Amino acid sequence: MSLARSALAQTAGGRRVNIGVASHGIAAETLAGRSRPLYRRLYVKVLCAILIGAALGHWRPEFAQQMKPLGDLFIRLIKMMIEPIVFTTVVVGVGKMGSMKEVGRVGLRALVYFEIVSSIALLLGLLVANLYRPGTGIRIDATALDAGAIAGYASGAKALSPAEFLMHVVPDSVVGAFAKGDTLQVVFFSVLFGLALSALGSRVRPLIDIVDQVSQGMFRVIGIIMVFAPLGAFGAMAFTIGKYGLGTLQHLGMLLAGVYTTCLLFIFLVLGLIARCTGFSLWRFLLYIREEIAIVFATSTSESALPALMLKLETLGCEKSIVGLVVPTGYSFNLDGTSIYLSMAVLFIAQAGNVELSWHQQLGILGFLLFASKGSAAVTGGGFITLAATISSFDSLPVAGLALLLGVDRFMSEARAITNLIGNGVATIAIGCWEGSVDRDRMNIALNDVK
């Protein structure tokens, strides 16, 4: 314990140490940043940028909408690094893991965990929507709704069959997977390549070390990009408020409040229980990743924090192999926030259309969503496309109700993205602890030192 504390103390002092991921210069800076004055911390800068952007969007909406390129550019910079970081992290982690059996065991545990927790999220969304009934009192008038606005979503709404989903996982070409930015396909190839390097043994150890050094370079680039996070957060929030306005929140406020409340219940009850059973404090972990939460809130996409989350989990004491397998896979299979949104949105549309669904029908929708939500990362348009696919698949649900959600979907995406981010972080630590692949002393020190 004292050795671990000493090592982290050296890191916090700004000196490089060779303890797992702490060899990344950016990891040392992340820990050192906690001793900086409050006004110099990244999450404070991001929060201030969000407030300034929201104020500009409210008072000068037309000018604020012109800030959109700032947010788009930051997200594009982050997305530019996702596939290289996933590739290098997974290859090094699997290459050093040692056996296909170990990789398969971790992958199976992760998938079982994802299915169980996603099911709980869907059930919680259904339960709250039945009790809260946010759609009651709204009557859908198909002639008054903008059918053209949902035409693109409805035409693209096609849930992948099991065979199609499996075919999608395997890329047509390796280069194509990177070019399209398909994380799941990159993970698939990276695992195969890592297993191949592991099977070749000591002969390719220098190659694994080179890939590891490339990974460190990639994280350094992320450190440079994160300097511009406040600017990206400002642009994204200014555009959102400028385009949709604060008044947009009033029309469908009950659904918004329901989704945010349910996400908070899921985080603090379900994920809090998992964290307690695993042996760490959820609240301390949320403080530990507060910068990533702020960035996701501003950009409305959890992808904007994927590289930084992976780095922080490694810094926390999770082995690279666990982080490399669980986090990228979780971004396709462990979308807890999206699951909550989908189940609540389906019942909202049913209630707004005065359609009473029996529990048998609701469980049928839940079963459909269990699979459809897993393919949302593979469908252009994400969660809203998956919602359209679900509504279109059940004749009793009014497709025109999708138009009701267009105005506020952007505001609900923050809740979805933040819940997805936190859920994948907790999942990685939980699975790592069950595998005995987390340095608990280091984790406890890191979380207790958060200020």
Coordinates of C-alpha atoms in Angstrom, one line a residue:
M1 CA 0.0 0.0 0.0
S2 CA 2.8 2.4 0.9
L3 CA 4.6 1.6 -2.3
A4 CA 1.5 2.4 -4.4
R5 CA 0.9 5.6 -2.5
S6 CA 4.5 6.6 -3.0
A7 CA 4.3 6.0 -6.7
L8 CA 1.1 8.0 -7.1
A9 CA 2.6 10.8 -5.0
Q10 CA 5.5 11.0 -7.4
T11 CA 3.0 11.1 -10.3
A12 CA 1.0 13.8 -8.6
G13 CA 4.2 15.8 -8.3
G14 CA 4.5 15.8 -12.1
R15 CA 7.4 13.3 -12.4
R16 CA 7.0 10.4 -14.8
V17 CA 6.8 6.9 -13.2
N18 CA 6.5 3.5 -14.8
I19 CA 3.5 2.0 -13.2
G20 CA 1.2 0.7 -15.9
V21 CA -0.5 3.5 -17.7
A22 CA 1.2 6.1 -15.6
S23 CA 4.0 5.9 -18.1
H24 CA 1.8 8.0 -20.3
G25 CA 2.8 11.6 -19.8
I26 CA -0.8 12.6 -20.0
A27 CA -1.7 10.3 -17.1
A28 CA 0.8 12.1 -14.9
E29 CA -0.7 15.5 -16.0
T30 CA -4.2 14.2 -15.2
L31 CA -3.3 13.4 -11.6
A32 CA -1.1 16.5 -11.2
G33 CA -4.1 18.7 -12.4
R34 CA -5.9 18.0 -9.2
S35 CA -3.4 20.1 -7.3
R36 CA -4.0 23.1 -9.5
P37 CA -6.1 26.0 -8.5
L38 CA -9.8 25.5 -9.2
Y39 CA -9.9 28.0 -12.1
R40 CA -7.2 26.1 -14.0
R41 CA -8.9 22.7 -13.8
L42 CA -10.3 21.4 -17.1
Y43 CA -13.7 20.5 -15.9
V44 CA -14.2 24.0 -14.4
K45 CA -13.2 25.6 -17.7
V46 CA -15.7 23.3 -19.6
L47 CA -18.5 24.1 -17.2
C48 CA -17.9 27.8 -17.6
A49 CA -17.8 27.4 -21.3
I50 CA -21.2 25.5 -21.2
L51 CA -22.8 28.4 -19.2
I52 CA -21.4 31.0 -21.5
G53 CA -22.5 29.1 -24.6
A54 CA -26.0 28.6 -23.1
A55 CA -26.3 32.4 -22.3
L56 CA -25.2 33.3 -25.8
G57 CA -27.7 30.9 -27.3
H58 CA -30.5 32.4 -25.3
W59 CA -29.7 36.1 -25.9
R60 CA -28.2 35.9 -29.3
P61 CA -29.6 32.8 -31.0
E62 CA -28.7 33.6 -34.6
F63 CA -25.1 34.4 -33.8
A64 CA -24.9 31.4 -31.4
Q65 CA -25.8 29.0 -34.2
Q66 CA -22.7 30.1 -36.1
M67 CA -20.6 28.6 -33.3
K68 CA -21.6 25.1 -34.4
P69 CA -18.3 24.4 -36.2
L70 CA -16.4 24.8 -33.0
G71 CA -18.3 21.9 -31.4
D72 CA -18.2 19.8 -34.6
L73 CA -14.5 20.3 -35.0
F74 CA -13.7 19.2 -31.5
I75 CA -15.9 16.1 -31.9
R76 CA -14.2 15.4 -35.2
L77 CA -10.7 15.7 -33.6
I78 CA -11.7 13.2 -31.0
K79 CA -13.3 10.8 -33.4
M80 CA -10.1 11.0 -35.5
M81 CA -8.3 9.3 -32.6
I82 CA -10.8 6.7 -31.5
E83 CA -10.0 3.9 -34.0
P84 CA -6.1 4.2 -33.6
I85 CA -6.4 4.2 -29.8
V86 CA -8.8 1.3 -29.8
F87 CA -6.6 -0.7 -32.2
T88 CA -3.3 -0.1 -30.3
T89 CA -4.9 -0.6 -26.8
V90 CA -6.6 -3.8 -27.8
V91 CA -3.6 -5.2 -29.6
V92 CA -1.3 -4.6 -26.7
G93 CA -3.7 -5.8 -24.1
V94 CA -4.6 -9.0 -25.9
G95 CA -1.1 -9.5 -27.1
K96 CA 0.1 -9.5 -23.5
M97 CA -2.9 -11.4 -22.1
G98 CA -1.4 -14.7 -23.1
S99 CA -4.2 -17.0 -24.3
M100 CA -7.4 -17.1 -26.4
K101 CA -9.1 -18.8 -23.4
E102 CA -8.5 -15.8 -21.2
V103 CA -9.7 -13.4 -23.9
G104 CA -12.8 -15.5 -24.4
R105 CA -13.5 -15.6 -20.7
V106 CA -13.3 -11.8 -20.3
G107 CA -15.4 -11.3 -23.4
L108 CA -18.1 -13.7 -22.3
R109 CA -18.3 -12.1 -18.8
A110 CA -18.5 -8.7 -20.4
L111 CA -21.4 -9.7 -22.7
V112 CA -23.3 -11.4 -19.9
Y113 CA -22.9 -8.3 -17.8
F114 CA -24.0 -6.0 -20.7
E115 CA -27.2 -8.0 -21.3
I116 CA -28.2 -8.1 -17.6
V117 CA -27.6 -4.4 -17.0
S118 CA -29.1 -3.3 -20.3
S119 CA -32.2 -5.4 -19.4
I120 CA -32.5 -3.7 -16.0
A121 CA -32.2 -0.3 -17.7
L122 CA -35.0 -1.2 -20.2
L123 CA -37.2 -2.5 -17.3
L124 CA -36.6 0.6 -15.2
G125 CA -37.6 2.8 -18.2
L126 CA -40.8 0.8 -18.7
L127 CA -41.6 0.9 -15.0
V128 CA -41.1 4.7 -14.7
A129 CA -43.0 5.4 -17.9
N130 CA -46.0 3.3 -16.7
L131 CA -46.1 5.1 -13.3
Y132 CA -45.2 8.6 -14.5
R133 CA -47.1 8.4 -17.8
P134 CA -45.4 11.4 -19.5
G135 CA -47.5 11.1 -22.7
T136 CA -50.9 11.2 -21.1
G137 CA -52.8 14.3 -22.1
I138 CA -51.0 14.7 -25.4
R139 CA -53.1 13.8 -28.4
I140 CA -51.3 13.0 -31.6
D141 CA -52.7 14.8 -34.6
A142 CA -51.1 13.2 -37.6
T143 CA -52.2 16.0 -39.9
A144 CA -50.6 18.6 -37.7
L145 CA -47.3 16.9 -37.3
D146 CA -44.4 17.4 -39.7
A147 CA -44.4 14.1 -41.6
G148 CA -41.5 15.2 -43.7
A149 CA -39.3 15.7 -40.7
I150 CA -39.5 12.0 -39.8
A151 CA -39.5 10.6 -43.3
G152 CA -35.7 10.2 -43.3
Y153 CA -35.7 8.4 -40.0
A154 CA -38.6 6.2 -40.9
S155 CA -37.1 5.2 -44.2
G156 CA -33.8 4.4 -42.5
A157 CA -35.4 2.5 -39.6
K158 CA -34.4 -1.1 -40.1
A159 CA -33.4 -3.3 -37.3
L160 CA -30.6 -5.7 -38.1
S161 CA -31.4 -9.4 -37.9
P162 CA -29.0 -11.6 -35.9
A163 CA -27.3 -12.8 -39.1
E164 CA -27.0 -9.2 -40.5
F165 CA -25.5 -8.0 -37.2
L166 CA -22.9 -10.8 -37.1
M167 CA -22.1 -10.1 -40.7
H168 CA -21.7 -6.4 -39.8
V169 CA -19.1 -7.2 -37.1
V170 CA -16.7 -8.6 -39.7
P171 CA -15.4 -5.8 -42.0
D172 CA -15.2 -6.1 -45.8
S173 CA -11.6 -4.9 -45.4
V174 CA -9.4 -3.8 -42.5
V175 CA -8.8 -0.5 -44.1
G176 CA -12.6 0.0 -44.6
A177 CA -13.2 -0.6 -40.9
F178 CA -10.8 2.3 -40.0
A179 CA -12.1 4.5 -42.8
K180 CA -15.7 4.2 -41.8
G181 CA -14.9 4.6 -38.1
D182 CA -16.7 1.4 -37.2
T183 CA -15.4 0.7 -33.7
L184 CA -16.9 -2.8 -33.4
Q185 CA -15.2 -3.9 -36.6
V186 CA -11.9 -2.4 -35.4
V187 CA -12.3 -4.2 -32.1
F188 CA -12.9 -7.5 -34.0
F189 CA -9.8 -7.2 -36.1
S190 CA -7.7 -5.9 -33.2
V191 CA -8.6 -8.9 -31.1
L192 CA -7.6 -11.3 -33.9
F193 CA -4.3 -9.5 -34.5
G194 CA -3.6 -9.4 -30.8
L195 CA -4.3 -13.2 -30.5
A196 CA -1.9 -13.8 -33.4
L197 CA 0.9 -11.8 -31.8
S198 CA 0.3 -13.6 -28.5
A199 CA 0.5 -17.0 -30.3
L200 CA 3.9 -16.0 -31.9
G201 CA 5.4 -15.5 -28.5
S202 CA 8.7 -13.8 -27.7
R203 CA 9.6 -13.4 -31.4
V204 CA 7.1 -10.5 -31.8
R205 CA 7.5 -9.0 -28.3
P206 CA 9.4 -6.0 -29.8
L207 CA 6.5 -5.4 -32.2
I208 CA 4.1 -5.3 -29.2
D209 CA 6.4 -2.9 -27.5
I210 CA 6.4 -0.7 -30.6
V211 CA 2.6 -0.7 -30.7
D212 CA 2.5 0.1 -27.0
Q213 CA 4.7 3.2 -27.7
V214 CA 2.4 4.2 -30.5
S215 CA -0.5 4.0 -28.1
Q216 CA 1.3 6.3 -25.7
G217 CA 1.8 8.7 -28.6
M218 CA -1.9 8.6 -29.4
F219 CA -2.8 9.4 -25.8
R220 CA -0.4 12.3 -26.0
V221 CA -2.3 13.6 -29.0
I222 CA -5.5 13.3 -27.0
G223 CA -3.9 15.4 -24.3
I224 CA -3.3 18.1 -26.9
I225 CA -6.8 18.0 -28.2
M226 CA -8.3 18.2 -24.7
V227 CA -6.8 21.6 -24.3
F228 CA -9.5 22.8 -26.8
A229 CA -12.4 21.0 -24.9
P230 CA -13.8 24.3 -23.4
L231 CA -13.9 25.8 -26.9
G232 CA -15.7 22.8 -28.3
A233 CA -18.1 22.7 -25.3
F234 CA -18.9 26.4 -25.8
G235 CA -19.7 25.9 -29.5
A236 CA -21.8 22.9 -29.1
M237 CA -23.9 24.4 -26.3
A238 CA -24.3 27.8 -28.0
F239 CA -25.6 26.1 -31.1
T240 CA -28.0 23.8 -29.2
I241 CA -29.7 26.6 -27.2
G242 CA -29.5 29.0 -30.2
K243 CA -31.3 26.6 -32.5
Y244 CA -33.8 24.9 -30.3
G245 CA -34.2 27.5 -27.6
L246 CA -34.9 27.1 -23.9
G247 CA -38.6 27.2 -24.7
T248 CA -38.3 23.9 -26.5
L249 CA -37.8 22.3 -23.1
Q250 CA -41.3 23.4 -21.9
H251 CA -43.4 21.6 -24.5
L252 CA -42.3 18.1 -23.6
G253 CA -40.9 18.9 -20.2
M254 CA -42.5 15.9 -18.5
L255 CA -40.7 13.4 -20.8
L256 CA -37.5 15.3 -20.4
A257 CA -37.8 15.3 -16.6
G258 CA -38.8 11.6 -16.7
V259 CA -35.7 10.6 -18.8
Y260 CA -33.3 12.6 -16.7
T261 CA -34.8 11.3 -13.4
T262 CA -34.7 7.7 -14.6
C263 CA -31.1 8.0 -15.7
L264 CA -30.2 9.4 -12.3
L265 CA -32.1 6.6 -10.6
F266 CA -30.2 4.0 -12.7
I267 CA -26.9 5.6 -12.0
F268 CA -27.2 5.9 -8.2
L269 CA -29.3 2.8 -7.5
V270 CA -28.2 0.2 -10.1
L271 CA -24.7 1.3 -10.9
G272 CA -24.3 2.4 -7.2
L273 CA -25.2 -1.1 -6.1
I274 CA -22.8 -2.7 -8.6
A275 CA -20.0 -0.3 -7.4
R276 CA -20.7 -1.2 -3.8
C277 CA -20.6 -4.9 -4.5
T278 CA -17.4 -4.4 -6.4
G279 CA -15.8 -2.5 -3.6
F280 CA -15.5 1.1 -4.7
S281 CA -17.4 4.4 -4.2
L282 CA -19.5 5.4 -7.2
W283 CA -19.5 9.0 -6.0
R284 CA -15.7 9.1 -5.8
F285 CA -15.6 7.6 -9.3
L286 CA -18.0 10.2 -10.7
L287 CA -15.7 12.9 -9.3
Y288 CA -12.8 11.1 -10.8
I289 CA -14.3 11.3 -14.3
R290 CA -16.1 14.7 -13.9
E291 CA -14.1 16.3 -16.8
E292 CA -15.3 13.6 -19.2
I293 CA -18.9 14.0 -17.9
A294 CA -18.8 17.7 -18.5
I295 CA -17.4 17.2 -22.1
V296 CA -20.1 14.6 -22.8
F297 CA -22.8 16.9 -21.5
A298 CA -21.7 19.7 -23.8
T299 CA -21.2 17.6 -26.9
S300 CA -24.1 15.2 -26.4
T301 CA -22.0 12.2 -27.5
S302 CA -20.2 9.7 -25.3
E303 CA -17.6 9.1 -28.0
S304 CA -16.1 12.5 -27.3
A305 CA -14.8 11.1 -24.0
L306 CA -14.0 7.5 -25.0
P307 CA -10.1 7.9 -25.3
A308 CA -9.9 9.9 -22.1
L309 CA -12.1 7.4 -20.2
M310 CA -9.9 4.5 -21.3
L311 CA -6.8 6.4 -20.1
K312 CA -8.3 7.2 -16.8
L313 CA -9.4 3.7 -16.2
E314 CA -5.9 2.5 -16.9
T315 CA -4.5 5.2 -14.6
L316 CA -7.0 4.0 -12.0
G317 CA -5.4 0.5 -11.9
C318 CA -7.4 -1.5 -14.5
E319 CA -5.2 -3.7 -16.8
K320 CA -4.9 -2.5 -20.4
S321 CA -6.3 -5.8 -21.7
I322 CA -9.5 -5.3 -19.7
V323 CA -9.9 -1.6 -20.7
G324 CA -9.2 -2.4 -24.3
L325 CA -11.8 -5.2 -24.5
V326 CA -14.6 -3.9 -22.3
V327 CA -14.8 -0.1 -23.1
P328 CA -14.9 -0.2 -26.9
T329 CA -17.3 -3.2 -26.8
G330 CA -19.4 -1.5 -24.3
Y331 CA -19.9 1.4 -26.6
S332 CA -21.9 -0.9 -28.9
F333 CA -23.4 -3.4 -26.4
N334 CA -23.7 -1.5 -23.1
L335 CA -25.8 1.5 -23.9
D336 CA -27.7 1.9 -20.6
G337 CA -28.8 5.5 -21.2
T338 CA -30.0 4.7 -24.7
S339 CA -32.0 1.7 -23.3
I340 CA -33.8 3.9 -20.8
Y341 CA -34.6 6.5 -23.4
L342 CA -35.9 3.9 -25.9
S343 CA -38.2 2.2 -23.5
M344 CA -39.6 5.5 -22.2
A345 CA -39.9 7.0 -25.6
V346 CA -41.9 4.0 -27.0
L347 CA -44.4 4.2 -24.1
F348 CA -44.6 8.0 -24.4
I349 CA -45.6 7.7 -28.1
A350 CA -48.1 5.0 -27.2
Q351 CA -49.6 7.1 -24.4
A352 CA -49.7 10.2 -26.7
G353 CA -51.5 8.2 -29.3
N354 CA -54.0 6.9 -26.7
V355 CA -52.7 3.3 -27.3
E356 CA -52.9 1.1 -24.2
L357 CA -50.3 -1.6 -24.2
S358 CA -50.7 -4.7 -22.1
W359 CA -47.7 -6.0 -20.1
H360 CA -47.5 -8.8 -22.6
Q361 CA -47.1 -6.3 -25.4
Q362 CA -44.6 -4.2 -23.4
L363 CA -42.5 -7.3 -22.7
G364 CA -42.5 -8.0 -26.4
I365 CA -41.3 -4.5 -27.1
L366 CA -38.6 -4.9 -24.4
G367 CA -37.4 -8.1 -26.1
F368 CA -37.2 -6.3 -29.4
L369 CA -35.3 -3.4 -27.9
L370 CA -32.8 -5.8 -26.2
F371 CA -31.5 -6.7 -29.6
A372 CA -32.3 -3.5 -31.5
S373 CA -30.4 -1.3 -29.1
K374 CA -27.3 -3.4 -29.5
G375 CA -27.3 -2.5 -33.2
S376 CA -27.8 1.2 -32.8
A377 CA -24.1 1.8 -33.2
A378 CA -24.3 0.2 -36.6
V379 CA -27.2 2.2 -37.8
T380 CA -26.7 5.7 -39.2
G381 CA -28.7 8.1 -36.9
G382 CA -28.1 6.2 -33.7
G383 CA -30.8 6.0 -31.0
F384 CA -33.5 7.9 -32.9
I385 CA -33.2 5.5 -35.8
T386 CA -33.5 2.5 -33.4
L387 CA -36.6 4.1 -31.9
A388 CA -38.1 4.6 -35.4
A389 CA -37.3 0.9 -36.2
T390 CA -39.1 -0.2 -33.0
I391 CA -42.2 2.0 -33.6
S392 CA -42.4 0.8 -37.2
S393 CA -42.2 -2.8 -36.2
F394 CA -45.4 -2.7 -34.1
D395 CA -48.5 -1.8 -36.0
S396 CA -50.4 -0.5 -32.9
L397 CA -47.8 2.3 -32.3
P398 CA -48.3 5.6 -34.3
V399 CA -45.2 6.3 -36.3
A400 CA -46.3 10.0 -36.6
G401 CA -45.5 10.3 -32.9
L402 CA -41.8 10.4 -33.7
A403 CA -42.3 14.0 -34.8
L404 CA -43.2 14.9 -31.2
L405 CA -39.7 13.9 -30.1
L406 CA -37.7 15.7 -32.8
G407 CA -37.6 19.0 -31.0
V408 CA -36.4 17.6 -27.7
D409 CA -34.3 14.6 -28.7
R410 CA -31.2 16.7 -28.8
F411 CA -31.8 17.7 -25.1
M412 CA -32.3 14.1 -24.0
S413 CA -29.1 13.0 -25.7
E414 CA -27.1 14.5 -22.9
A415 CA -28.7 12.2 -20.4
R416 CA -28.3 9.2 -22.7
A417 CA -24.6 9.9 -23.4
I418 CA -23.6 10.6 -19.8
T419 CA -25.4 7.4 -18.5
N420 CA -23.6 5.4 -21.3
L421 CA -20.3 6.9 -20.3
I422 CA -20.7 6.1 -16.6
G423 CA -22.2 2.7 -17.3
N424 CA -19.2 1.7 -19.3
G425 CA -16.7 3.0 -16.7
V426 CA -18.4 1.0 -13.9
A427 CA -18.6 -2.1 -16.1
T428 CA -14.9 -2.0 -16.8
I429 CA -14.0 -1.7 -13.1
A430 CA -16.5 -4.4 -12.1
I431 CA -15.4 -6.9 -14.7
G432 CA -11.7 -6.1 -14.0
C433 CA -12.3 -6.7 -10.3
W434 CA -14.1 -10.0 -11.0
E435 CA -11.1 -11.0 -13.2
G436 CA -8.6 -9.9 -10.5
S437 CA -7.2 -7.4 -13.0
V438 CA -7.5 -4.3 -11.0
D439 CA -4.9 -2.9 -8.6
R440 CA -7.2 -2.2 -5.7
D441 CA -4.7 -0.3 -3.6
R442 CA -3.9 2.0 -6.5
M443 CA -7.6 2.4 -7.3
N444 CA -8.5 3.3 -3.7
I445 CA -5.6 5.8 -3.5
A446 CA -6.6 7.5 -6.7
L447 CA -10.3 7.7 -5.8
N448 CA -9.6 8.9 -2.3
D449 CA -7.2 11.6 -3.6
V450 CA -9.9 13.1 -5.8
K451 CA -10.7 16.7 -4.8

